[in-house]
mmCIF file of C-alpha atoms in Angstrom:
data_model
loop_
_atom_site.group_PDB
_atom_site.id
_atom_site.type_symbol
_atom_site.label_atom_id
_atom_site.label_comp_id
_atom_site.label_asym_id
_atom_site.label_seq_id
_atom_site.Cartn_x
_atom_site.Cartn_y
_atom_site.Cartn_z
ATOM 1 C CA MET R 1 -23.472 15.581 13.147
ATOM 2 C CA ARG R 2 -26.405 15.638 10.709
ATOM 3 C CA MET R 3 -25.017 18.875 9.322
ATOM 4 C CA TRP R 4 -22.261 16.954 7.604
ATOM 5 C CA LYS R 5 -24.844 15.181 5.437
ATOM 6 C CA LEU R 6 -25.512 18.548 3.808
ATOM 7 C CA ALA R 7 -22.100 20.112 3.954
ATOM 8 C CA LEU R 8 -20.203 17.120 2.632
ATOM 9 C CA ALA R 9 -21.913 17.313 -0.726
ATOM 10 C CA THR R 10 -19.699 20.270 -1.566
ATOM 11 C CA SER R 11 -16.554 19.595 0.414
ATOM 12 C CA GLY R 12 -13.303 18.105 -0.797
ATOM 13 C CA ALA R 13 -9.671 19.122 -0.723
ATOM 14 C CA LEU R 14 -10.431 22.123 -2.933
ATOM 15 C CA THR R 15 -13.842 21.870 -4.571
ATOM 16 C CA MET R 16 -16.230 19.374 -6.042
ATOM 17 C CA SER R 17 -18.716 19.101 -8.878
ATOM 18 C CA ALA R 18 -22.270 19.876 -7.807
ATOM 19 C CA CYS R 19 -23.424 16.916 -9.859
ATOM 20 C CA ALA R 20 -20.883 14.463 -8.473
ATOM 21 C CA SER R 21 -22.404 11.345 -6.960
ATOM 22 C CA GLN R 22 -21.977 10.547 -3.291
ATOM 23 C CA THR R 23 -19.026 8.416 -2.276
ATOM 24 C CA SER R 24 -19.754 4.698 -2.510
ATOM 25 C CA GLU R 25 -19.638 2.547 0.619
ATOM 26 C CA LEU R 26 -17.723 -0.555 1.641
ATOM 27 C CA PRO R 27 -19.655 -3.744 0.831
ATOM 28 C CA GLU R 28 -21.170 -5.232 3.984
ATOM 29 C CA ASP R 29 -19.213 -8.447 3.546
ATOM 30 C CA SER R 30 -15.856 -6.702 3.020
ATOM 31 C CA VAL R 31 -12.954 -7.998 5.076
ATOM 32 C CA ILE R 32 -11.985 -4.319 5.487
ATOM 33 C CA LYS R 33 -14.099 -2.779 8.241
ATOM 34 C CA GLY R 34 -12.762 0.780 8.356
ATOM 35 C CA VAL R 35 -9.697 2.882 9.126
ATOM 36 C CA GLY R 36 -8.214 2.146 12.520
ATOM 37 C CA TRP R 37 -5.725 5.002 12.534
ATOM 38 C CA VAL R 38 -3.363 7.169 10.523
ATOM 39 C CA GLY R 39 0.251 7.362 11.664
ATOM 40 C CA ALA R 40 2.359 10.525 11.756
ATOM 41 C CA VAL R 41 5.963 11.120 12.845
ATOM 42 C CA VAL R 42 6.565 14.175 15.048
ATOM 43 C CA SER R 43 9.501 15.606 16.956
ATOM 44 C CA ASP R 44 7.832 16.338 20.302
ATOM 45 C CA LEU R 45 4.800 14.355 21.454
ATOM 46 C CA ASP R 46 3.864 16.775 24.221
ATOM 47 C CA LYS R 47 4.025 19.825 21.956
ATOM 48 C CA THR R 48 2.007 18.047 19.262
ATOM 49 C CA THR R 49 -0.546 16.822 21.799
ATOM 50 C CA ALA R 50 -1.086 20.337 23.119
ATOM 51 C CA LEU R 51 -1.658 21.749 19.628
ATOM 52 C CA TYR R 52 -4.124 19.096 18.472
ATOM 53 C CA GLU R 53 -5.966 19.013 21.789
ATOM 54 C CA ASP R 54 -6.373 22.770 22.000
ATOM 55 C CA ALA R 55 -7.074 23.563 18.354
ATOM 56 C CA ILE R 56 -8.783 20.455 16.983
ATOM 57 C CA ASP R 57 -10.106 18.859 20.175
ATOM 58 C CA LEU R 58 -8.469 15.479 19.600
ATOM 59 C CA LYS R 59 -8.504 13.434 22.807
ATOM 60 C CA GLN R 60 -5.453 11.592 24.076
ATOM 61 C CA VAL R 61 -6.513 7.984 24.673
ATOM 62 C CA ASP R 62 -3.289 5.970 24.795
ATOM 63 C CA ASP R 63 0.497 6.085 25.170
ATOM 64 C CA THR R 64 2.354 3.057 23.850
ATOM 65 C CA ALA R 65 6.028 2.365 23.276
ATOM 66 C CA ILE R 66 6.968 0.378 20.185
ATOM 67 C CA THR R 67 10.088 -1.716 20.797
ATOM 68 C CA GLY R 68 11.206 -5.031 19.422
ATOM 69 C CA ASN R 69 8.621 -4.832 16.638
ATOM 70 C CA LYS R 70 9.901 -6.956 13.758
ATOM 71 C CA ALA R 71 7.696 -5.196 11.210
ATOM 72 C CA PHE R 72 8.951 -1.735 12.202
ATOM 73 C CA ASP R 73 12.559 -2.983 12.120
ATOM 74 C CA GLN R 74 12.031 -4.446 8.666
ATOM 75 C CA LEU R 75 10.334 -1.330 7.318
ATOM 76 C CA ALA R 76 13.048 0.923 8.770
ATOM 77 C CA GLY R 77 15.810 -1.337 7.441
ATOM 78 C CA ARG R 78 17.578 -1.738 10.771
ATOM 79 C CA GLU R 79 17.187 -3.464 14.122
ATOM 80 C CA GLY R 80 16.319 -1.844 17.420
ATOM 81 C CA VAL R 81 13.757 0.683 16.223
ATOM 82 C CA GLU R 82 12.096 2.415 19.150
ATOM 83 C CA ALA R 83 9.214 4.868 19.155
ATOM 84 C CA GLN R 84 6.888 6.348 21.730
ATOM 85 C CA THR R 85 3.397 6.707 20.301
ATOM 86 C CA ARG R 86 0.343 8.668 21.369
ATOM 87 C CA MET R 87 -3.141 7.908 20.100
ATOM 88 C CA MET R 88 -5.366 10.956 19.608
ATOM 89 C CA ARG R 89 -9.078 10.391 18.950
ATOM 90 C CA SER R 90 -11.803 12.300 17.170
ATOM 91 C CA VAL R 91 -15.440 11.180 17.010
ATOM 92 C CA ASN R 92 -14.842 8.968 13.975
ATOM 93 C CA MET R 93 -11.117 8.243 13.621
ATOM 94 C CA GLN R 94 -7.709 8.354 15.308
ATOM 95 C CA LEU R 95 -4.247 9.739 14.642
ATOM 96 C CA ARG R 96 -1.253 7.958 16.099
ATOM 97 C CA PHE R 97 1.624 10.362 16.598
ATOM 98 C CA MET R 98 5.049 8.702 16.768
ATOM 99 C CA SER R 99 8.324 10.046 18.124
ATOM 100 C CA PHE R 100 11.311 7.855 17.190
ATOM 101 C CA ALA R 101 14.164 7.582 19.664
ATOM 102 C CA ASN R 102 16.728 6.794 16.983
ATOM 103 C CA PRO R 103 15.711 8.353 13.667
ATOM 104 C CA SER R 104 17.985 7.508 10.780
ATOM 105 C CA ALA R 105 20.171 10.095 9.108
ATOM 106 C CA LYS R 106 18.119 9.641 5.930
ATOM 107 C CA ALA R 107 14.909 10.302 7.837
ATOM 108 C CA GLN R 108 16.301 13.454 9.412
ATOM 109 C CA ALA R 109 17.363 14.711 5.975
ATOM 110 C CA THR R 110 13.950 14.043 4.390
ATOM 111 C CA SER R 111 11.915 17.142 3.575
ATOM 112 C CA PRO R 112 8.241 17.537 4.500
ATOM 113 C CA ILE R 113 5.779 16.292 1.879
ATOM 114 C CA GLU R 114 4.587 18.981 -0.495
ATOM 115 C CA VAL R 115 0.941 19.719 -1.239
ATOM 116 C CA PHE R 116 1.401 17.777 -4.491
ATOM 117 C CA GLY R 117 3.154 14.871 -2.758
ATOM 118 C CA PRO R 118 4.066 12.211 -3.487
ATOM 119 C CA GLY R 119 2.460 10.324 -0.620
ATOM 120 C CA ILE R 120 0.095 10.970 2.257
ATOM 121 C CA MET R 121 -0.220 14.722 1.873
ATOM 122 C CA HIS R 122 -2.793 15.836 4.455
ATOM 123 C CA VAL R 123 -5.549 15.040 6.920
ATOM 124 C CA CYS R 124 -8.758 17.068 6.686
ATOM 125 C CA TYR R 125 -10.761 18.266 9.698
ATOM 126 C CA GLN R 126 -14.330 19.447 9.153
ATOM 127 C CA VAL R 127 -15.644 21.612 11.985
ATOM 128 C CA ASP R 128 -18.316 24.035 13.051
ATOM 129 C CA GLN R 129 -17.141 27.549 12.169
ATOM 130 C CA GLU R 130 -17.909 28.698 15.709
ATOM 131 C CA THR R 131 -15.064 26.538 17.059
ATOM 132 C CA LYS R 132 -12.503 28.844 15.372
ATOM 133 C CA THR R 133 -10.370 25.752 14.826
ATOM 134 C CA TYR R 134 -8.285 27.245 12.030
ATOM 135 C CA GLN R 135 -7.488 30.376 14.031
ATOM 136 C CA LYS R 136 -6.506 28.254 17.041
ATOM 137 C CA PHE R 137 -4.297 26.056 14.853
ATOM 138 C CA LEU R 138 -2.366 29.093 13.639
ATOM 139 C CA ALA R 139 -2.148 30.559 17.134
ATOM 140 C CA GLY R 140 -0.699 27.253 18.346
ATOM 141 C CA GLY R 141 2.237 27.435 15.951
ATOM 142 C CA ALA R 142 0.949 26.285 12.553
ATOM 143 C CA THR R 143 1.584 28.327 9.400
ATOM 144 C CA HIS R 144 -0.850 28.826 6.506
ATOM 145 C CA LEU R 145 0.162 27.614 3.038
ATOM 146 C CA GLY R 146 -2.127 29.783 0.929
ATOM 147 C CA LYS R 147 -3.692 33.049 1.957
ATOM 148 C CA LYS R 148 -4.257 33.482 5.662
ATOM 149 C CA GLU R 149 -7.960 34.144 5.118
ATOM 150 C CA MET R 150 -10.116 31.047 4.663
ATOM 151 C CA GLN R 151 -11.712 30.693 1.240
ATOM 152 C CA GLN R 152 -15.338 30.016 0.331
ATOM 153 C CA LEU R 153 -14.987 28.162 -2.955
ATOM 154 C CA ASN R 154 -18.669 27.978 -3.823
ATOM 155 C CA PRO R 155 -20.934 30.914 -2.832
ATOM 156 C CA ARG R 156 -23.902 28.537 -2.630
ATOM 157 C CA ASN R 157 -22.294 26.500 0.129
ATOM 158 C CA PRO R 158 -21.300 27.810 3.568
ATOM 159 C CA VAL R 159 -17.959 25.966 3.703
ATOM 160 C CA TYR R 160 -14.599 27.759 4.117
ATOM 161 C CA TYR R 161 -11.246 26.102 3.399
ATOM 162 C CA SER R 162 -7.587 26.393 4.432
ATOM 163 C CA TYR R 163 -4.319 24.485 4.219
ATOM 164 C CA SER R 164 -1.700 24.888 6.945
ATOM 165 C CA ARG R 165 1.377 23.113 8.310
ATOM 166 C CA ASP R 166 2.116 22.359 11.927
ATOM 167 C CA PHE R 167 5.628 22.792 13.331
ATOM 168 C CA ASP R 168 6.690 19.344 12.010
ATOM 169 C CA GLY R 169 5.410 20.037 8.510
ATOM 170 C CA LEU R 170 2.216 17.968 8.767
ATOM 171 C CA ILE R 171 -0.375 19.518 6.456
ATOM 172 C CA ALA R 172 -3.892 19.958 7.809
ATOM 173 C CA GLU R 173 -6.854 20.925 5.716
ATOM 174 C CA ILE R 174 -9.415 22.643 7.919
ATOM 175 C CA GLU R 175 -12.958 23.161 6.671
ATOM 176 C CA HIS R 176 -15.166 25.570 8.589
ATOM 177 C CA VAL R 177 -18.907 25.043 8.098
ATOM 178 C CA ASP R 178 -21.270 27.931 8.891
ATOM 179 C CA ILE R 179 -23.986 25.959 10.661
ATOM 180 C CA ALA R 180 -26.343 28.933 10.823
ATOM 181 C CA GLN R 181 -26.592 28.871 7.036
ATOM 182 C CA LEU R 182 -27.743 25.239 6.947
ATOM 183 C CA ASP R 183 -31.393 24.289 7.197
ATOM 184 C CA LEU R 184 -31.269 21.762 10.040
ATOM 185 C CA PRO R 185 -34.094 20.433 12.237
ATOM 186 C CA LYS R 186 -31.789 20.522 15.277
ATOM 187 C CA PRO R 187 -28.151 21.432 16.047
ATOM 188 C CA PRO R 188 -25.527 18.745 15.279
ATOM 189 C CA LYS R 189 -24.374 16.619 18.194
ATOM 190 C CA ASN R 190 -20.661 16.969 17.396
ATOM 191 C CA GLN R 191 -18.840 20.062 16.203
ATOM 192 C CA ARG R 192 -15.764 18.349 14.772
ATOM 193 C CA ARG R 193 -14.821 15.260 12.792
ATOM 194 C CA ILE R 194 -11.915 14.017 10.702
ATOM 195 C CA ARG R 195 -13.156 14.332 7.127
ATOM 196 C CA HIS R 196 -10.556 12.474 5.072
ATOM 197 C CA VAL R 197 -6.947 11.463 4.572
ATOM 198 C CA ALA R 198 -5.465 12.505 1.221
ATOM 199 C CA LEU R 199 -2.925 10.915 -1.114
ATOM 200 C CA ALA R 200 -1.101 12.824 -3.862
ATOM 201 C CA THR R 201 -0.260 10.640 -6.839
ATOM 202 C CA PRO R 202 1.459 10.883 -10.229
ATOM 203 C CA ASP R 203 -1.236 8.631 -11.725
ATOM 204 C CA VAL R 204 -4.781 8.963 -10.377
ATOM 205 C CA ASP R 205 -6.120 6.321 -12.767
ATOM 206 C CA ARG R 206 -3.676 3.675 -11.581
ATOM 207 C CA LEU R 207 -4.201 4.429 -7.898
ATOM 208 C CA THR R 208 -7.997 4.588 -8.093
ATOM 209 C CA GLU R 209 -8.015 1.265 -9.936
ATOM 210 C CA PHE R 210 -6.135 -0.271 -7.009
ATOM 211 C CA TYR R 211 -8.395 1.176 -4.306
ATOM 212 C CA ALA R 212 -11.568 0.402 -6.248
ATOM 213 C CA ALA R 213 -10.505 -3.262 -6.288
ATOM 214 C CA LEU R 214 -9.291 -3.278 -2.674
ATOM 215 C CA LEU R 215 -12.413 -1.615 -1.300
ATOM 216 C CA GLY R 216 -14.945 -3.240 -3.594
ATOM 217 C CA GLN R 217 -16.088 0.155 -4.894
ATOM 218 C CA PRO R 218 -15.962 0.138 -8.712
ATOM 219 C CA GLU R 219 -18.242 3.204 -8.754
ATOM 220 C CA PHE R 220 -16.642 6.048 -6.816
ATOM 221 C CA ARG R 221 -16.820 9.824 -6.797
ATOM 222 C CA ARG R 222 -14.555 11.515 -9.321
ATOM 223 C CA PHE R 223 -14.053 15.137 -10.305
ATOM 224 C CA GLY R 224 -11.802 17.032 -12.691
ATOM 225 C CA GLN R 225 -10.941 14.280 -15.167
ATOM 226 C CA TRP R 226 -8.155 15.660 -17.312
ATOM 227 C CA PRO R 227 -8.317 17.506 -19.689
ATOM 228 C CA PHE R 228 -12.007 18.311 -19.272
ATOM 229 C CA LEU R 229 -13.391 19.378 -15.881
ATOM 230 C CA ARG R 230 -10.549 20.554 -13.685
ATOM 231 C CA MET R 231 -9.878 21.838 -10.186
ATOM 232 C CA GLU R 232 -8.382 25.253 -10.685
ATOM 233 C CA GLY R 233 -8.810 28.962 -10.028
ATOM 234 C CA GLU R 234 -7.597 31.795 -7.818
ATOM 235 C CA LYS R 235 -9.570 30.642 -4.794
ATOM 236 C CA SER R 236 -8.171 27.129 -5.039
ATOM 237 C CA ASP R 237 -4.669 28.587 -5.238
ATOM 238 C CA ALA R 238 -5.458 30.745 -2.205
ATOM 239 C CA VAL R 239 -6.126 27.543 -0.262
ATOM 240 C CA SER R 240 -3.257 25.350 -1.505
ATOM 241 C CA GLY R 241 -0.571 27.999 -1.857
ATOM 242 C CA LEU R 242 0.176 26.799 -5.401
ATOM 243 C CA ASP R 243 0.423 29.101 -8.410
ATOM 244 C CA ASN R 244 -2.041 28.259 -11.191
ATOM 245 C CA GLY R 245 -2.798 24.896 -9.646
ATOM 246 C CA VAL R 246 -4.751 22.439 -11.800
ATOM 247 C CA GLY R 247 -5.734 18.927 -10.803
ATOM 248 C CA GLU R 248 -8.294 16.176 -10.459
ATOM 249 C CA ALA R 249 -9.440 14.008 -7.567
ATOM 250 C CA ALA R 250 -11.383 10.930 -6.496
ATOM 251 C CA TRP R 251 -12.914 9.789 -3.219
ATOM 252 C CA PHE R 252 -13.613 6.453 -1.520
ATOM 253 C CA GLN R 253 -15.499 5.954 1.746
ATOM 254 C CA ILE R 254 -13.757 3.437 4.017
ATOM 255 C CA ARG R 255 -16.691 3.281 6.436
ATOM 256 C CA ASN R 256 -15.572 5.777 9.109
ATOM 257 C CA LEU R 257 -13.134 7.833 7.006
ATOM 258 C CA GLU R 258 -12.915 9.047 3.430
ATOM 259 C CA LEU R 259 -9.844 8.490 1.277
ATOM 260 C CA GLU R 260 -9.077 11.314 -1.134
ATOM 261 C CA ILE R 261 -6.740 10.794 -4.095
ATOM 262 C CA PHE R 262 -5.324 13.844 -5.882
ATOM 263 C CA GLN R 263 -3.286 14.317 -9.043
ATOM 264 C CA PHE R 264 -1.911 17.774 -9.798
ATOM 265 C CA HIS R 265 -1.304 18.355 -13.501
ATOM 266 C CA SER R 266 0.105 21.836 -12.996
ATOM 267 C CA HIS R 267 2.688 20.646 -10.474
ATOM 268 C CA PRO R 268 3.453 17.081 -11.596
ATOM 269 C CA THR R 269 3.978 14.693 -8.735
ATOM 270 C CA GLU R 270 7.214 12.765 -9.006
ATOM 271 C CA ALA R 271 6.913 9.031 -9.350
ATOM 272 C CA PRO R 272 8.008 7.625 -5.992
ATOM 273 C CA GLY R 273 11.426 6.027 -5.990
ATOM 274 C CA THR R 274 12.589 4.394 -2.779
ATOM 275 C CA PRO R 275 9.948 4.438 -0.040
ATOM 276 C CA ARG R 276 9.862 7.414 2.286
ATOM 277 C CA PRO R 277 11.674 6.492 5.532
ATOM 278 C CA LEU R 278 9.354 5.104 8.186
ATOM 279 C CA ASP R 279 10.753 7.561 10.751
ATOM 280 C CA ALA R 280 10.805 10.695 8.547
ATOM 281 C CA PRO R 281 8.649 13.568 9.844
ATOM 282 C CA GLY R 282 5.180 13.497 8.316
ATOM 283 C CA TYR R 283 2.311 11.078 7.825
ATOM 284 C CA ASN R 284 3.802 7.606 7.456
ATOM 285 C CA MET R 285 0.982 5.040 7.256
ATOM 286 C CA ILE R 286 -2.730 4.354 6.956
ATOM 287 C CA VAL R 287 -3.862 1.358 9.011
ATOM 288 C CA LEU R 288 -7.011 -0.500 7.949
ATOM 289 C CA ASP R 289 -9.106 -2.431 10.446
ATOM 290 C CA VAL R 290 -9.719 -5.920 9.004
ATOM 291 C CA SER R 291 -11.655 -8.966 10.172
ATOM 292 C CA ASN R 292 -9.316 -11.651 8.803
ATOM 293 C CA LEU R 293 -5.616 -11.172 8.144
ATOM 294 C CA ASP R 294 -5.185 -13.919 5.554
ATOM 295 C CA GLU R 295 -8.210 -12.771 3.548
ATOM 296 C CA ALA R 296 -7.083 -9.139 3.753
ATOM 297 C CA ARG R 297 -3.606 -10.069 2.537
ATOM 298 C CA ALA R 298 -4.991 -12.001 -0.425
ATOM 299 C CA LEU R 299 -7.331 -9.133 -1.318
ATOM 300 C CA PHE R 300 -4.507 -6.591 -1.080
ATOM 301 C CA GLU R 301 -2.297 -8.617 -3.414
ATOM 302 C CA ARG R 302 -5.108 -9.294 -5.903
ATOM 303 C CA ALA R 303 -5.787 -5.563 -6.085
ATOM 304 C CA GLY R 304 -2.157 -4.959 -7.058
ATOM 305 C CA GLY R 305 -0.480 -4.140 -3.752
ATOM 306 C CA THR R 306 2.772 -5.586 -2.420
ATOM 307 C CA ILE R 307 3.063 -7.150 1.038
ATOM 308 C CA GLU R 308 6.200 -6.052 2.897
ATOM 309 C CA THR R 309 6.049 -7.852 6.278
ATOM 310 C CA GLY R 310 4.685 -10.963 7.866
ATOM 311 C CA PRO R 311 2.183 -10.935 10.737
ATOM 312 C CA THR R 312 3.508 -9.111 13.791
ATOM 313 C CA ALA R 313 1.902 -8.788 17.212
ATOM 314 C CA MET R 314 0.658 -5.248 17.853
ATOM 315 C CA ASP R 315 -2.075 -3.568 19.904
ATOM 316 C CA GLY R 316 -3.479 -6.839 21.206
ATOM 317 C CA GLY R 317 -3.802 -8.290 17.721
ATOM 318 C CA GLU R 318 -1.682 -8.731 14.600
ATOM 319 C CA ILE R 319 -0.650 -6.470 11.742
ATOM 320 C CA ILE R 320 0.951 -6.868 8.346
ATOM 321 C CA PHE R 321 2.185 -4.035 6.172
ATOM 322 C CA GLY R 322 2.020 -3.579 2.430
ATOM 323 C CA ARG R 323 2.436 -0.851 -0.140
ATOM 324 C CA ASP R 324 -0.032 0.423 -2.693
ATOM 325 C CA PRO R 325 1.135 1.018 -6.310
ATOM 326 C CA ASP R 326 2.607 4.395 -5.287
ATOM 327 C CA GLY R 327 4.525 2.891 -2.374
ATOM 328 C CA ASN R 328 2.275 4.343 0.335
ATOM 329 C CA LEU R 329 2.516 2.248 3.506
ATOM 330 C CA ILE R 330 -0.772 0.511 4.345
ATOM 331 C CA GLY R 331 -1.280 -1.541 7.486
ATOM 332 C CA LEU R 332 -3.778 -4.400 7.685
ATOM 333 C CA GLN R 333 -4.571 -4.947 11.355
ATOM 334 C CA VAL R 334 -6.825 -7.476 13.062
ATOM 335 C CA THR R 335 -7.765 -6.927 16.702
ATOM 336 C CA PRO R 336 -10.753 -7.632 18.943
ATOM 337 C CA THR R 337 -13.678 -5.459 17.884
ATOM 338 C CA ASP R 338 -13.628 -3.670 21.245
ATOM 339 C CA ALA R 339 -9.891 -2.894 21.034
ATOM 340 C CA LEU R 340 -8.824 0.723 21.233
ATOM 341 C CA VAL R 341 -7.438 0.709 17.688
ATOM 342 C CA SER R 342 -10.498 -0.860 16.067
ATOM 343 C CA SER R 343 -12.566 1.379 13.802
ATOM 344 C CA ARG R 344 -15.647 -0.410 15.069
ATOM 345 C CA ASN R 345 -15.360 1.465 18.384
ATOM 346 C CA PHE R 346 -16.944 4.525 16.759
ATOM 347 C CA ARG R 347 -20.700 4.325 17.162
ATOM 348 C CA ASN R 348 -22.394 4.773 13.811
ATOM 349 C CA ASN R 349 -19.077 5.959 12.364
ATOM 350 C CA GLY R 350 -18.984 8.953 14.708
ATOM 351 C CA ILE R 351 -22.356 10.372 13.717
ATOM 352 C CA GLU R 352 -23.832 9.577 17.127
#
């Protein structure tokens, strides 16, 4: 995985300033220890499992039914919420696919999230080009959003980008890295990793202020600050599928996973109104692995977030849910450090 040390300096959702500083890290004493998992609602667990196993090499590690969960009932606004979930693992992070037995009418009528949001817009997979991950993703039923051909945004860097949707509308950014073009002392141990989870926001300044406080990272990587440096151009459009797209972005490292925050000025993101239904198809939550629930709650509220639920038993530990200033659903979960859902299960954050 040492290749990522070189390749990451130029990777992002679309492009990145060559002079941008590296993403800051979580303070060692932070109550937040990493990202346990990202949740996503799908229509058919078996079909989704087959696609992500075959194309992206995620490994199925758990099947769990969620029933009688007071937090899920409260977030869904009704009693008796039931969902079958399947945990799929990469070398550094996990996705938890959820199939609800009784989706609400509002959820079924909710459209997939657009590239410009609002909300959790995509998950990014960075892979060795030789894996042909993007081609396998399309062959498995996904559809490209921009041009079908992957785009090299910077001729100095051997990274090729694409955006595509799976059959439930989940957007994946896939980055192919040409390993042969990197000067490495030895081949990387792993060919794939989950690079980041991305939020699209109507106000990047407000949202970065919240996450800087929550994560203890006042100095973070930023590119494209409006109206000066901007993310734009034909190649960027060829990735995103937008016409004359212009935007700016910021990045935070949450130990094992990067959080990307995007604001599109060319396609203004609507200010979120009522929260997106818990059971609507698409990414529905980001769950942070924390060491102390009370301390995490206090930190979340001080940063400007709103707590939605009380502590609820889940995955051998407890979880509370809150919303960031945009209304994105964030879980704060405490479990034993050797629990399946703990981010601390990934040795050296998936590098080894």
